[in-house]
XYZ file of C-alpha atoms in Angstrom:
787
model
C 47.904 -48.292 -253.737
C 49.920 -51.330 -252.873
C 49.374 -54.623 -254.169
C 48.436 -56.047 -250.850
C 46.340 -53.376 -249.974
C 43.972 -53.524 -253.286
C 41.981 -56.351 -254.683
C 42.852 -58.387 -257.220
C 41.752 -60.488 -259.768
C 42.569 -63.871 -260.516
C 43.166 -65.908 -263.497
C 39.219 -67.092 -263.558
C 37.994 -63.706 -262.966
C 36.882 -64.362 -259.418
C 38.261 -61.331 -256.700
C 41.140 -62.281 -254.287
C 40.863 -61.032 -250.701
C 43.581 -58.449 -249.862
C 45.276 -58.566 -246.252
C 43.338 -55.645 -245.070
C 39.822 -58.409 -245.773
C 41.910 -61.266 -244.259
C 42.514 -58.936 -241.277
C 39.161 -57.841 -241.057
C 40.115 -54.168 -241.606
C 38.035 -53.583 -244.396
C 35.296 -54.652 -246.587
C 36.537 -56.300 -249.678
C 35.237 -54.951 -252.854
C 31.837 -56.973 -254.757
C 32.331 -59.974 -252.121
C 30.523 -60.748 -248.623
C 32.524 -61.878 -246.445
C 29.506 -62.161 -243.494
C 29.829 -66.217 -243.921
C 33.437 -66.422 -243.435
C 33.304 -64.491 -240.324
C 30.759 -66.257 -238.914
C 33.358 -69.222 -239.370
C 35.638 -67.862 -237.828
C 34.124 -67.053 -234.885
C 32.566 -70.555 -234.650
C 36.006 -72.176 -235.160
C 37.636 -70.468 -231.599
C 34.349 -70.996 -229.808
C 35.070 -74.682 -230.383
C 37.973 -74.847 -227.915
C 36.396 -72.008 -225.473
C 35.976 -74.814 -222.445
C 40.048 -76.001 -222.938
C 40.926 -72.895 -223.306
C 39.284 -71.594 -219.756
C 40.491 -74.516 -218.063
C 44.420 -74.067 -219.639
C 44.237 -69.978 -219.522
C 43.440 -70.367 -215.550
C 45.425 -73.048 -214.675
C 48.459 -70.914 -216.339
C 47.674 -68.076 -214.381
C 47.399 -69.838 -211.142
C 50.346 -71.894 -211.749
C 52.299 -68.558 -212.175
C 50.229 -66.908 -208.126
C 51.222 -69.908 -206.637
C 55.000 -69.786 -207.832
C 55.412 -66.196 -207.142
C 52.897 -65.559 -204.094
C 55.610 -64.715 -201.878
C 57.052 -62.371 -204.450
C 54.910 -59.072 -204.423
C 50.706 -58.075 -202.813
C 50.377 -56.514 -206.074
C 50.637 -60.317 -207.680
C 46.770 -60.991 -206.658
C 45.631 -57.789 -208.446
C 47.616 -59.210 -211.542
C 45.137 -62.491 -210.934
C 42.426 -61.655 -210.154
C 42.651 -59.403 -213.559
C 44.126 -62.526 -215.497
C 41.093 -64.557 -214.341
C 38.347 -61.825 -215.052
C 40.290 -61.274 -218.563
C 40.310 -64.895 -219.582
C 36.415 -65.008 -218.268
C 35.241 -62.253 -219.952
C 36.509 -63.809 -223.309
C 35.937 -67.446 -222.571
C 32.148 -67.333 -220.966
C 30.236 -65.696 -223.886
C 31.811 -68.182 -226.650
C 30.400 -71.034 -224.379
C 26.962 -70.199 -224.022
C 26.875 -70.231 -227.802
C 30.014 -72.851 -228.891
C 27.232 -75.096 -229.931
C 25.138 -73.098 -232.086
C 27.710 -72.144 -235.213
C 27.191 -68.679 -236.384
C 25.788 -68.866 -240.142
C 27.291 -65.247 -240.637
C 28.983 -62.086 -238.327
C 29.482 -58.389 -239.155
C 33.481 -56.957 -238.616
C 31.923 -55.110 -235.081
C 31.362 -59.163 -234.173
C 34.484 -59.822 -235.419
C 36.268 -57.023 -234.006
C 34.792 -58.121 -230.323
C 37.203 -61.015 -230.559
C 39.865 -58.915 -231.589
C 39.218 -56.524 -228.848
C 38.963 -59.476 -226.076
C 42.512 -60.828 -227.135
C 43.737 -56.787 -226.901
C 42.959 -56.965 -223.571
C 44.185 -60.529 -222.972
C 47.690 -59.636 -224.079
C 48.203 -56.585 -221.944
C 46.816 -58.266 -218.472
C 49.374 -61.399 -219.417
C 52.108 -58.340 -220.759
C 52.221 -56.853 -217.280
C 53.198 -60.584 -215.727
C 56.873 -59.890 -217.034
C 57.034 -55.813 -216.866
C 55.862 -55.881 -212.937
C 57.398 -58.972 -211.849
C 60.325 -60.155 -213.781
C 62.634 -57.654 -212.150
C 62.849 -58.439 -208.955
C 62.204 -62.573 -209.090
C 65.035 -65.307 -208.512
C 66.330 -67.248 -211.898
C 63.702 -69.788 -211.703
C 60.787 -67.011 -210.759
C 62.115 -65.350 -214.339
C 62.353 -69.006 -215.920
C 58.807 -70.113 -215.198
C 57.222 -66.367 -216.450
C 58.919 -67.036 -219.629
C 58.005 -70.485 -220.061
C 54.112 -69.509 -218.876
C 54.084 -66.603 -220.912
C 55.674 -68.728 -224.117
C 53.451 -71.393 -223.577
C 50.354 -69.293 -223.791
C 51.639 -66.979 -226.930
C 51.607 -71.285 -228.452
C 48.224 -71.715 -227.555
C 46.473 -68.242 -228.604
C 48.549 -69.248 -232.456
C 46.757 -72.976 -232.550
C 43.469 -71.350 -230.816
C 43.012 -67.916 -232.528
C 44.775 -68.136 -235.856
C 41.397 -67.963 -237.480
C 41.020 -64.412 -236.127
C 44.849 -63.549 -237.526
C 44.594 -59.641 -236.206
C 43.165 -60.766 -232.491
C 46.177 -63.488 -232.352
C 48.830 -61.375 -233.777
C 47.992 -58.441 -231.488
C 48.197 -60.715 -228.575
C 51.324 -62.124 -229.601
C 53.165 -58.599 -230.232
C 51.748 -57.344 -227.310
C 53.170 -60.320 -224.835
C 56.212 -61.073 -226.963
C 57.697 -57.184 -226.968
C 57.141 -56.809 -223.215
C 58.824 -60.603 -223.014
C 61.549 -59.291 -225.051
C 62.200 -55.473 -223.625
C 62.120 -57.419 -219.835
C 64.762 -59.902 -220.514
C 66.676 -57.075 -222.665
C 66.924 -55.319 -219.573
C 68.096 -57.643 -217.049
C 70.543 -58.003 -219.260
C 69.537 -61.773 -220.228
C 71.128 -61.048 -224.318
C 70.462 -64.662 -224.979
C 67.073 -65.138 -223.821
C 65.890 -61.803 -225.340
C 67.527 -63.011 -228.676
C 65.122 -65.860 -228.275
C 62.093 -63.989 -227.153
C 62.509 -61.349 -230.402
C 63.176 -64.445 -233.031
C 60.163 -66.878 -230.880
C 57.511 -63.929 -231.517
C 58.690 -62.615 -234.739
C 58.168 -66.657 -236.173
C 54.804 -67.491 -234.535
C 53.093 -63.759 -235.297
C 53.839 -65.161 -238.675
C 53.295 -68.717 -238.810
C 49.222 -66.889 -236.738
C 49.463 -64.548 -239.705
C 49.718 -67.691 -242.880
C 47.436 -69.531 -241.109
C 45.156 -67.755 -240.363
C 45.402 -66.353 -244.132
C 44.814 -70.147 -245.288
C 41.499 -70.417 -242.866
C 40.101 -67.077 -244.540
C 41.139 -67.784 -247.758
C 39.816 -71.898 -247.345
C 36.098 -70.471 -246.002
C 36.154 -67.922 -248.796
C 37.121 -70.394 -251.929
C 34.313 -72.991 -250.053
C 31.616 -69.777 -250.460
C 32.599 -69.204 -254.667
C 32.994 -73.140 -254.847
C 28.912 -73.355 -253.570
C 27.979 -70.071 -255.652
C 29.589 -72.120 -258.938
C 27.488 -75.398 -258.008
C 24.904 -73.238 -258.486
C 25.339 -72.199 -261.775
C 26.841 -75.762 -262.925
C 23.075 -76.783 -261.646
C 21.263 -74.253 -263.926
C 24.079 -75.430 -266.706
C 22.898 -79.340 -266.115
C 18.976 -78.407 -266.508
C 19.436 -76.835 -269.631
C 21.659 -79.755 -270.680
C 19.206 -81.802 -269.705
C 16.561 -80.157 -272.007
C 19.474 -79.557 -275.422
C 22.772 -81.916 -274.843
C 23.256 -84.941 -276.718
C 23.252 -87.246 -273.282
C 19.766 -87.200 -271.123
C 19.558 -87.226 -267.586
C 17.840 -89.410 -265.471
C 15.859 -89.629 -261.743
C 14.522 -91.968 -259.694
C 12.810 -92.369 -256.547
C 13.398 -94.397 -253.373
C 11.377 -97.245 -254.909
C 13.473 -97.198 -258.621
C 10.367 -96.502 -260.733
C 11.025 -93.491 -262.818
C 10.362 -88.750 -261.755
C 10.902 -86.023 -263.453
C 11.067 -87.901 -267.029
C 13.229 -85.723 -269.306
C 11.926 -85.221 -273.012
C 15.329 -86.463 -274.434
C 15.467 -89.828 -272.639
C 11.873 -90.766 -273.311
C 12.487 -90.053 -276.921
C 15.293 -92.180 -276.971
C 12.485 -95.027 -275.546
C 10.281 -94.086 -278.283
C 7.930 -92.926 -275.874
C 6.110 -90.128 -274.038
C 7.550 -88.882 -270.584
C 4.001 -89.205 -269.272
C 4.431 -92.776 -270.271
C 7.072 -93.573 -268.337
C 6.352 -92.261 -265.110
C 6.264 -93.621 -261.904
C 7.937 -96.992 -263.935
C 10.139 -98.993 -262.900
C 13.537 -97.885 -265.055
C 14.141 -101.704 -264.819
C 11.266 -102.271 -266.337
C 11.278 -100.099 -268.956
C 15.372 -101.066 -269.830
C 14.316 -104.600 -270.451
C 11.237 -104.393 -272.634
C 9.908 -107.934 -273.455
C 12.065 -109.543 -271.409
C 10.928 -108.451 -268.329
C 7.584 -110.294 -268.708
C 9.708 -113.594 -269.273
C 12.450 -112.716 -266.812
C 15.526 -113.128 -269.356
C 17.304 -110.361 -268.502
C 21.320 -110.007 -269.787
C 23.494 -109.358 -267.457
C 24.367 -106.089 -267.704
C 20.765 -105.725 -266.683
C 21.020 -107.963 -264.108
C 24.070 -105.726 -262.550
C 21.897 -102.499 -263.235
C 19.344 -103.718 -260.811
C 21.900 -105.065 -258.245
C 23.656 -101.634 -258.226
C 20.072 -100.189 -258.086
C 18.604 -102.612 -254.886
C 21.636 -102.284 -253.041
C 22.253 -98.285 -254.136
C 25.761 -98.554 -254.842
C 27.263 -95.658 -257.532
C 28.380 -97.155 -260.946
C 30.069 -95.245 -263.598
C 30.083 -96.078 -267.337
C 27.627 -99.165 -267.387
C 27.521 -100.931 -270.337
C 23.583 -102.127 -271.580
C 21.832 -103.822 -274.090
C 18.518 -102.170 -275.341
C 15.632 -102.871 -277.379
C 14.168 -100.305 -279.001
C 11.674 -100.618 -281.852
C 13.144 -103.744 -282.170
C 16.531 -102.599 -283.017
C 19.462 -103.701 -281.123
C 21.322 -100.733 -278.882
C 23.804 -100.073 -276.374
C 23.498 -97.801 -273.392
C 25.743 -96.275 -271.317
C 24.247 -95.175 -267.293
C 26.284 -93.675 -264.767
C 24.536 -92.592 -261.658
C 24.746 -92.045 -257.763
C 22.383 -92.545 -255.482
C 21.133 -89.116 -253.284
C 20.093 -88.601 -249.590
C 18.701 -85.377 -247.441
C 20.627 -84.238 -245.291
C 19.103 -86.379 -242.270
C 20.597 -89.474 -244.625
C 17.300 -90.710 -246.023
C 17.954 -92.480 -249.152
C 16.032 -90.075 -252.520
C 16.349 -92.177 -255.261
C 18.906 -91.948 -258.089
C 20.275 -89.457 -260.359
C 22.358 -90.356 -263.388
C 22.814 -89.784 -266.862
C 23.027 -91.702 -269.784
C 23.747 -91.591 -273.559
C 23.384 -93.959 -276.405
C 26.971 -95.565 -277.991
C 25.708 -97.616 -280.308
C 27.886 -96.577 -282.825
C 30.951 -96.582 -280.372
C 30.374 -99.972 -279.594
C 30.094 -101.212 -283.011
C 33.689 -99.186 -284.006
C 35.143 -100.960 -280.772
C 34.309 -104.208 -282.046
C 36.355 -103.666 -285.540
C 38.797 -101.861 -283.648
C 39.298 -105.422 -281.516
C 39.645 -107.101 -285.028
C 42.704 -104.714 -286.166
C 43.890 -105.067 -282.988
C 44.827 -108.623 -283.997
C 45.921 -108.341 -287.068
C 49.161 -105.860 -289.192
C 47.040 -103.435 -290.851
C 49.930 -103.365 -293.586
C 50.208 -107.119 -294.132
C 47.246 -108.519 -293.256
C 48.886 -111.229 -290.833
C 47.632 -112.133 -287.047
C 49.961 -109.572 -285.326
C 52.611 -110.196 -282.172
C 49.216 -110.046 -279.318
C 47.426 -113.137 -281.261
C 50.384 -114.716 -282.770
C 50.862 -114.783 -278.083
C 47.685 -116.105 -277.724
C 47.650 -119.114 -280.890
C 50.843 -120.213 -278.979
C 49.472 -119.631 -275.731
C 46.870 -122.218 -276.811
C 48.755 -124.716 -278.289
C 51.278 -125.157 -276.053
C 48.300 -125.941 -273.459
C 46.951 -128.110 -276.513
C 50.362 -129.963 -276.804
C 50.329 -130.393 -272.474
C 47.406 -132.124 -272.427
C 47.852 -134.799 -275.072
C 51.914 -135.002 -273.959
C 52.255 -133.330 -277.551
C 54.913 -130.832 -278.924
C 54.372 -127.696 -280.312
C 56.855 -125.348 -282.217
C 57.661 -121.787 -282.177
C 60.115 -120.179 -285.494
C 60.898 -116.462 -285.267
C 62.248 -114.649 -288.871
C 63.716 -111.883 -289.218
C 64.800 -110.835 -293.143
C 68.677 -110.075 -293.990
C 69.029 -106.472 -295.452
C 65.914 -105.527 -295.353
C 67.169 -102.185 -294.131
C 69.435 -101.893 -297.241
C 66.297 -101.817 -298.895
C 64.344 -98.867 -296.428
C 67.476 -96.787 -296.684
C 67.994 -96.939 -300.573
C 64.635 -96.936 -302.039
C 62.479 -95.764 -299.559
C 59.937 -96.752 -296.656
C 57.054 -97.027 -299.512
C 59.154 -100.045 -301.043
C 59.924 -101.414 -297.904
C 55.786 -101.704 -296.459
C 55.241 -103.281 -300.536
C 58.163 -105.543 -300.107
C 57.290 -107.066 -296.346
C 53.058 -107.424 -298.110
C 54.844 -109.815 -300.503
C 57.389 -111.233 -297.798
C 53.422 -111.939 -296.011
C 51.986 -113.391 -299.292
C 55.181 -116.127 -299.873
C 54.724 -117.237 -295.841
C 51.064 -117.483 -296.417
C 51.575 -119.860 -299.534
C 53.899 -121.814 -297.488
C 51.730 -122.385 -294.101
C 50.093 -125.543 -294.354
C 46.972 -126.128 -291.459
C 49.369 -127.181 -289.150
C 51.129 -123.733 -288.932
C 50.181 -119.891 -288.404
C 52.528 -116.829 -289.753
C 52.078 -113.594 -288.302
C 54.039 -110.310 -288.018
C 55.934 -109.227 -285.230
C 56.812 -105.710 -286.212
C 58.811 -104.428 -288.234
C 60.861 -107.232 -290.406
C 60.081 -109.694 -287.706
C 57.380 -112.237 -288.408
C 57.217 -115.463 -286.576
C 55.256 -118.959 -287.388
C 53.012 -121.079 -284.656
C 53.555 -124.792 -285.282
C 50.530 -126.311 -283.530
C 51.665 -129.874 -283.389
C 55.572 -130.882 -284.185
C 55.636 -134.742 -284.413
C 59.652 -134.299 -285.743
C 61.941 -132.185 -285.495
C 62.907 -132.459 -288.960
C 59.471 -131.357 -289.474
C 60.455 -127.864 -287.796
C 63.328 -128.040 -290.278
C 61.989 -128.792 -293.050
C 59.372 -125.417 -292.760
C 62.297 -123.385 -292.080
C 64.352 -124.277 -295.104
C 60.888 -123.724 -297.046
C 60.668 -120.222 -295.788
C 64.272 -119.004 -296.302
C 64.413 -120.491 -299.989
C 61.293 -119.071 -300.718
C 61.682 -115.834 -298.911
C 64.909 -115.466 -300.570
C 63.718 -115.285 -304.229
C 64.448 -111.949 -306.307
C 61.651 -109.854 -305.876
C 60.060 -106.973 -307.898
C 58.510 -104.001 -306.553
C 57.854 -101.079 -308.907
C 60.710 -102.099 -311.422
C 62.928 -102.641 -308.961
C 64.419 -106.399 -308.630
C 65.040 -106.624 -305.169
C 67.130 -110.070 -303.293
C 66.584 -110.009 -299.807
C 67.343 -113.584 -297.333
C 65.573 -114.537 -294.262
C 67.139 -116.032 -290.943
C 65.184 -118.203 -288.774
C 65.535 -119.499 -285.294
C 63.091 -121.740 -283.508
C 62.188 -123.542 -280.290
C 60.294 -126.475 -279.222
C 58.043 -126.770 -276.480
C 58.004 -128.316 -273.719
C 61.667 -128.741 -273.868
C 62.846 -124.941 -275.071
C 60.601 -123.454 -272.668
C 57.197 -124.228 -270.735
C 55.306 -120.724 -270.734
C 54.845 -118.842 -274.442
C 57.371 -116.129 -272.777
C 59.873 -118.739 -272.452
C 59.721 -120.238 -275.847
C 60.135 -116.622 -277.733
C 62.966 -116.023 -275.507
C 64.599 -119.433 -276.673
C 63.244 -119.014 -280.506
C 65.029 -115.389 -280.189
C 67.907 -116.418 -279.047
C 68.296 -119.293 -282.006
C 67.336 -116.293 -284.267
C 70.608 -114.074 -282.857
C 72.335 -117.375 -283.561
C 71.275 -117.384 -287.491
C 72.113 -113.552 -287.503
C 75.693 -114.109 -285.892
C 76.176 -117.362 -288.396
C 75.552 -114.545 -291.296
C 72.133 -114.578 -291.783
C 70.086 -117.204 -294.530
C 70.462 -119.533 -292.113
C 68.438 -121.714 -289.820
C 69.688 -122.455 -285.946
C 67.172 -124.624 -283.208
C 67.666 -123.147 -279.905
C 70.148 -125.268 -277.647
C 71.192 -124.640 -273.967
C 74.321 -123.293 -274.519
C 72.905 -120.561 -276.227
C 71.508 -119.451 -273.044
C 74.739 -119.197 -271.676
C 75.646 -115.934 -272.995
C 72.022 -114.401 -272.385
C 72.682 -115.748 -268.323
C 76.021 -113.972 -268.493
C 74.724 -110.650 -269.735
C 71.821 -111.239 -266.956
C 74.042 -111.945 -263.799
C 76.088 -108.982 -265.072
C 73.752 -106.815 -264.662
C 71.888 -108.079 -261.772
C 75.509 -107.079 -260.151
C 75.833 -103.437 -262.040
C 72.422 -102.382 -260.607
C 73.815 -102.568 -257.416
C 77.399 -101.440 -258.167
C 77.214 -98.138 -257.083
C 75.668 -98.903 -253.714
C 78.072 -101.401 -252.773
C 81.040 -98.686 -253.555
C 82.305 -101.197 -256.411
C 82.508 -98.552 -258.885
C 86.104 -96.217 -258.772
C 87.158 -94.072 -261.160
C 91.044 -93.784 -263.002
C 92.705 -90.965 -264.416
C 95.401 -90.665 -267.821
C 96.761 -87.563 -267.975
C 96.898 -85.718 -271.381
C 100.020 -83.789 -271.543
C 101.247 -80.681 -273.827
C 103.066 -81.936 -277.087
C 105.616 -79.453 -277.113
C 106.052 -78.835 -273.424
C 105.053 -82.097 -271.437
C 103.045 -79.879 -269.106
C 100.077 -81.772 -267.900
C 96.889 -80.148 -268.991
C 94.084 -82.225 -267.737
C 93.486 -86.044 -266.891
C 90.951 -88.217 -268.557
C 87.987 -89.927 -266.041
C 88.088 -93.115 -267.299
C 85.344 -95.608 -265.074
C 86.317 -99.185 -263.351
C 84.222 -101.693 -261.705
C 85.320 -104.413 -259.319
C 83.104 -107.144 -258.048
C 84.054 -109.070 -255.849
C 82.630 -112.382 -257.096
C 82.977 -111.369 -260.592
C 86.664 -109.690 -259.950
C 87.424 -106.664 -262.653
C 84.656 -106.565 -265.598
C 85.915 -104.650 -268.621
C 84.357 -101.338 -269.312
C 83.753 -102.754 -272.902
C 81.837 -105.410 -271.824
C 79.493 -103.182 -268.642
C 79.324 -100.440 -270.788
C 76.869 -101.565 -273.167
C 74.794 -103.486 -270.724
C 74.096 -100.362 -268.680
C 72.651 -98.485 -271.580
C 70.442 -101.580 -272.694
C 69.598 -101.237 -269.016
C 68.698 -97.957 -268.236
C 71.534 -97.839 -265.699
C 74.014 -95.252 -267.362
C 72.289 -91.868 -266.343
C 72.990 -92.827 -262.238
C 76.203 -94.203 -263.322
C 77.154 -91.456 -265.218
C 76.315 -88.800 -262.689
C 78.108 -90.405 -259.937
C 81.683 -90.753 -262.694
C 80.730 -86.779 -262.785
C 80.064 -85.818 -259.156
C 83.381 -87.924 -258.449
C 85.603 -86.348 -261.250
C 84.591 -83.045 -260.412
C 85.164 -83.572 -256.656
C 88.453 -84.749 -257.448
C 89.636 -82.315 -259.900
C 88.709 -79.959 -257.039
C 92.145 -81.057 -255.490
C 94.466 -80.196 -258.716
C 95.753 -77.039 -259.833
C 93.694 -74.724 -261.161
C 95.316 -75.349 -264.627
C 94.646 -79.046 -265.014
C 91.529 -79.717 -266.774
C 89.217 -83.074 -266.039
C 87.421 -84.552 -268.916
C 84.072 -86.736 -268.321
C 82.657 -89.014 -271.371
C 79.082 -89.345 -271.595
C 76.463 -91.311 -273.194
C 73.902 -90.035 -275.947
C 71.143 -91.220 -273.254
C 73.194 -89.292 -270.763
C 73.191 -86.240 -272.967
C 69.631 -86.427 -274.103
C 68.069 -86.769 -270.353
C 66.487 -83.648 -269.482
C 68.088 -83.194 -266.190
C 71.553 -83.619 -267.217
C 72.149 -79.893 -267.434
C 71.271 -79.524 -264.097
C 73.098 -82.140 -263.100
C 76.455 -80.910 -264.366
C 75.997 -77.470 -262.736
C 75.184 -79.308 -259.427
C 78.092 -81.538 -259.545
C 80.168 -78.354 -260.335
C 78.653 -76.405 -257.178
C 79.179 -79.095 -254.641
C 82.699 -79.584 -255.533
C 83.529 -76.100 -256.594
C 84.881 -76.828 -259.082
C 85.324 -73.382 -261.963
C 83.011 -74.555 -265.133
C 86.061 -74.241 -267.432
C 88.170 -77.068 -265.734
C 85.464 -79.374 -266.448
C 85.743 -80.917 -270.282
C 82.704 -83.364 -271.673
C 83.885 -85.944 -274.227
C 80.878 -87.286 -276.789
C 81.278 -89.546 -280.100
C 80.581 -88.669 -283.355
C 77.839 -91.324 -283.389
C 75.697 -88.978 -281.027
C 75.445 -87.090 -284.242
C 73.743 -89.747 -286.405
C 70.978 -90.300 -283.942
C 70.028 -87.401 -282.079
C 71.719 -84.563 -284.280
C 69.887 -81.341 -283.563
C 68.827 -82.284 -280.102
C 72.324 -82.770 -279.228
C 72.840 -79.815 -280.358
C 70.961 -77.834 -278.257
C 72.012 -79.666 -275.522
C 75.162 -79.229 -276.095
C 74.892 -75.201 -276.657
C 73.122 -75.009 -272.782
C 76.552 -76.964 -271.722
C 78.850 -74.283 -273.723
C 77.133 -71.655 -272.186
C 77.639 -72.753 -268.396
C 81.200 -72.350 -269.785
C 82.090 -76.468 -269.660
C 84.408 -77.170 -272.544
C 83.780 -79.817 -275.465
C 85.739 -82.655 -276.848
C 85.188 -84.672 -279.604
C 85.961 -88.348 -279.293
C 87.466 -90.478 -281.679
C 86.746 -88.625 -284.878
C 86.480 -89.854 -287.815
C 86.536 -93.709 -286.855
C 82.656 -93.780 -287.736
C 80.384 -90.587 -289.157
C 81.466 -87.254 -290.769
C 80.237 -85.286 -288.451
C 82.232 -82.139 -290.503
C 78.643 -80.435 -290.263
C 78.112 -80.417 -286.612
C 81.689 -78.915 -286.190
C 80.641 -75.575 -287.578
C 77.650 -75.705 -285.271
C 79.271 -76.888 -282.124
C 82.517 -74.855 -280.559
C 84.337 -77.923 -279.236
C 87.352 -76.947 -277.236
C 89.196 -80.289 -278.355
C 89.174 -82.827 -281.530
C 90.653 -85.943 -280.268
C 92.467 -88.348 -283.116
C 91.553 -91.851 -282.823
C 94.947 -94.502 -281.978
C 94.585 -96.190 -285.202
C 95.937 -93.108 -287.377
C 98.526 -92.170 -284.009
C 99.852 -95.819 -285.084
C 99.564 -96.124 -288.824
C 101.253 -92.102 -288.926
C 104.038 -94.172 -287.157
C 104.841 -96.404 -290.013
C 104.289 -93.505 -292.262
C 100.806 -94.753 -293.935
C 99.748 -92.229 -296.384
C 96.297 -92.257 -295.728
C 96.856 -92.104 -291.756
C 99.141 -89.136 -292.145
C 96.649 -87.550 -294.566
C 94.076 -87.947 -292.045
C 95.914 -86.728 -289.043
C 97.222 -83.445 -291.370
C 93.343 -82.744 -292.262
C 92.336 -83.106 -288.959
C 94.532 -80.780 -287.667
C 93.890 -78.138 -290.054
C 90.479 -78.311 -289.435
C 90.765 -78.045 -286.088
C 93.438 -75.192 -286.538
C 91.057 -73.348 -288.477
C 87.817 -73.332 -286.137
C 89.634 -72.503 -283.278
C 90.277 -75.805 -281.901
C 92.725 -78.237 -280.245
C 93.841 -81.757 -281.246
C 94.853 -84.646 -278.731
C 96.246 -87.664 -280.121
C 95.106 -90.820 -278.124
C 97.199 -94.117 -277.546
C 100.489 -92.461 -277.906
C 102.808 -95.673 -276.474
C 106.368 -94.911 -278.115
C 108.807 -92.064 -278.461
C 108.864 -92.703 -282.075
C 104.426 -92.226 -282.047
C 105.002 -89.138 -280.273
C 107.822 -87.268 -282.297
C 105.629 -87.928 -285.488
C 102.667 -86.537 -283.911
C 104.143 -83.205 -282.323
C 105.676 -83.275 -285.776
C 101.959 -83.676 -287.518
C 100.735 -80.161 -285.328
C 98.406 -82.314 -282.826
C 99.010 -80.053 -279.406
C 97.605 -82.381 -276.425
C 99.188 -86.135 -276.264
C 97.603 -88.999 -274.157
C 98.515 -92.166 -273.875
C 100.794 -95.035 -272.158
C 104.108 -93.283 -273.070
C 102.974 -90.610 -270.464
C 100.632 -92.555 -268.065
C 98.380 -95.051 -267.730
C 95.350 -94.831 -266.207
C 95.713 -94.488 -262.438
C 94.176 -94.154 -258.946
C 92.609 -90.833 -257.968
C 96.000 -90.849 -255.616
C 98.400 -91.689 -257.890
C 97.343 -89.013 -260.305
C 98.210 -86.895 -257.590
C 101.226 -87.980 -256.856
C 102.117 -87.154 -260.921
C 100.562 -83.850 -260.530
C 102.775 -83.534 -257.764
C 106.151 -84.727 -258.760
C 105.435 -82.504 -262.488
C 105.275 -79.770 -259.958
C 108.389 -80.088 -258.260
C 110.120 -80.759 -261.364
C 108.853 -77.159 -262.995
C 110.239 -75.646 -260.079
C 113.608 -77.263 -259.962
C 113.603 -76.331 -263.456
C 112.542 -72.558 -262.722
C 115.180 -72.754 -260.388
């Protein structure tokens, strides 16, 4: 039996309705659809008066328009009015009384009425559409189209009848327009009929399934009610109920047990009085109990309201949730809710709250606690017109300890650092750990700047002394940056930022030094901020552009590809170096939209080049590891109409150090598209030999520094290039030498076996139109040589 005819089992075990049942042509297996059919009939009755008025009005309009055409029109008008009335009048009599249930036969009465009505309206174009004027034909077409739309809207809950009306009238209209040679209107009529019928069936199906789901939900609700009754008797929590006067009723044994009383002792007692205990007589209710009383008094729902309770002279904490109950007439019946003993959770929360403010490794205040202490110190200093200070401390060479000796040793070292810091602190200072190897000190009252400098020097000296950890002698240092309020910041956030900038300067100075914040330190940060703001608007303002640098065959000089290079020109900042804005784009998470723009623009431009010329696009680690990056490549290639093999994605070695396994997986997906891969700056940073064997790169690019060294016959550079070329050849990869600027460099690189060359010798990065000119000139040269 076809799937659309048979019943199916859904994932939750319920029986789904098939089309036969939806149309009312059969019963669904093991389902009672009487309530659904009753709802279908009730739905169409709501518009009975409007349908009667609109139907008669439409028939009258046609009659008046075509009255001079034929005497048969009188008979049609009478039949139309009778059909409309017969269909609508029974519905008018019962429209105020919703049908709770109905049989299939009663549903088919509505279907039959629609069928008859459709036949009556179908007669209009069949018998009166041939001899009329073009205006008469248009009136007939417009009225029937409107009637079809009206039936589709008003009778969609009875999909079989509505579809029958639409098919009959639509076919009649389509046939008549075809027979008199109006091809365009004929096509429109057919499309209109099919679309409207499909929409009606879909709408009817949705309505029937919705009503059926409501019926099923009601049954499930009854099951849930039974489960709740079991929950009241055996669950870990307990149910409670009050009457309209907020007194207990239907007291469950678990609730009574929680209060240490019998259910009979709680019946008809005010809930608030039972919870308050001895405090009820004194009128000294805790705030939470007063809040509960207000909720009950105002008949408001509440959730997770925790109140203190004393049971047998022991403090407990109970959590309440409840909603008011009303009957169908809107009469308030009381509250029905659930309660639970959360004493253990409350005590654990108090412990967690303490732990949230202190570092678990060192026992020092953490960032949150330090921020609160700093804020309080700054408020007090402002009140007394004094000053407070904040120092940030970064451990020098700590990362090397983790890398060489392991994290357990590093953790024990941090604990010793914390002890040394605490030994330096006086009552005027509080130290804490911000995270990692960063610590901080709050100086509550700064009377002289030399006071902060003295503490900072003590910290540097103390933390720079040797450490003995598990028989290892460890030497580290400390860099300190400090800021003073209100001079360097009037809020904790501003003061922290100023101290952080001072710390960066100490690190830049080589470490083991102290820097007090100065205004000029903010200049660099402000420059970066201005660049970031401008960069965020660069794409929408069309400030970005691509230049293209040619890559040529080392032997023939043939152009093999162009590398797309991003450039930014801002009206106010001028030309901004990629070395400046690319790191900012990566830190500000702007590299993804910018990178997508570069990819799409490069593909679109490359589609204009000869089929033998590829385009190379540089991709950052953040782009590559974006879950949607592969989809972006597919979209860019599709929109540009560029074959995948003409796109080359360039990545650097550093990618494999941070995200090696994930990077290989993404690169494999890119290769699966047919896109080429290139490894840039090979040999300058990290060793990626293992990943070369796992990822099929098409090209390895040799850095310019090796090219220059080889031109000077530097043994190291010559050896490295020979090794890279040999490695690439053995793996079936090509090699590209970057930064070739002179003929000597070109000849040397070619002798060493590099397959491709890129550099100023063959062309600087150029705009797109100049790149096209270079290609055209090269093609003309090739044609001339061939001739």
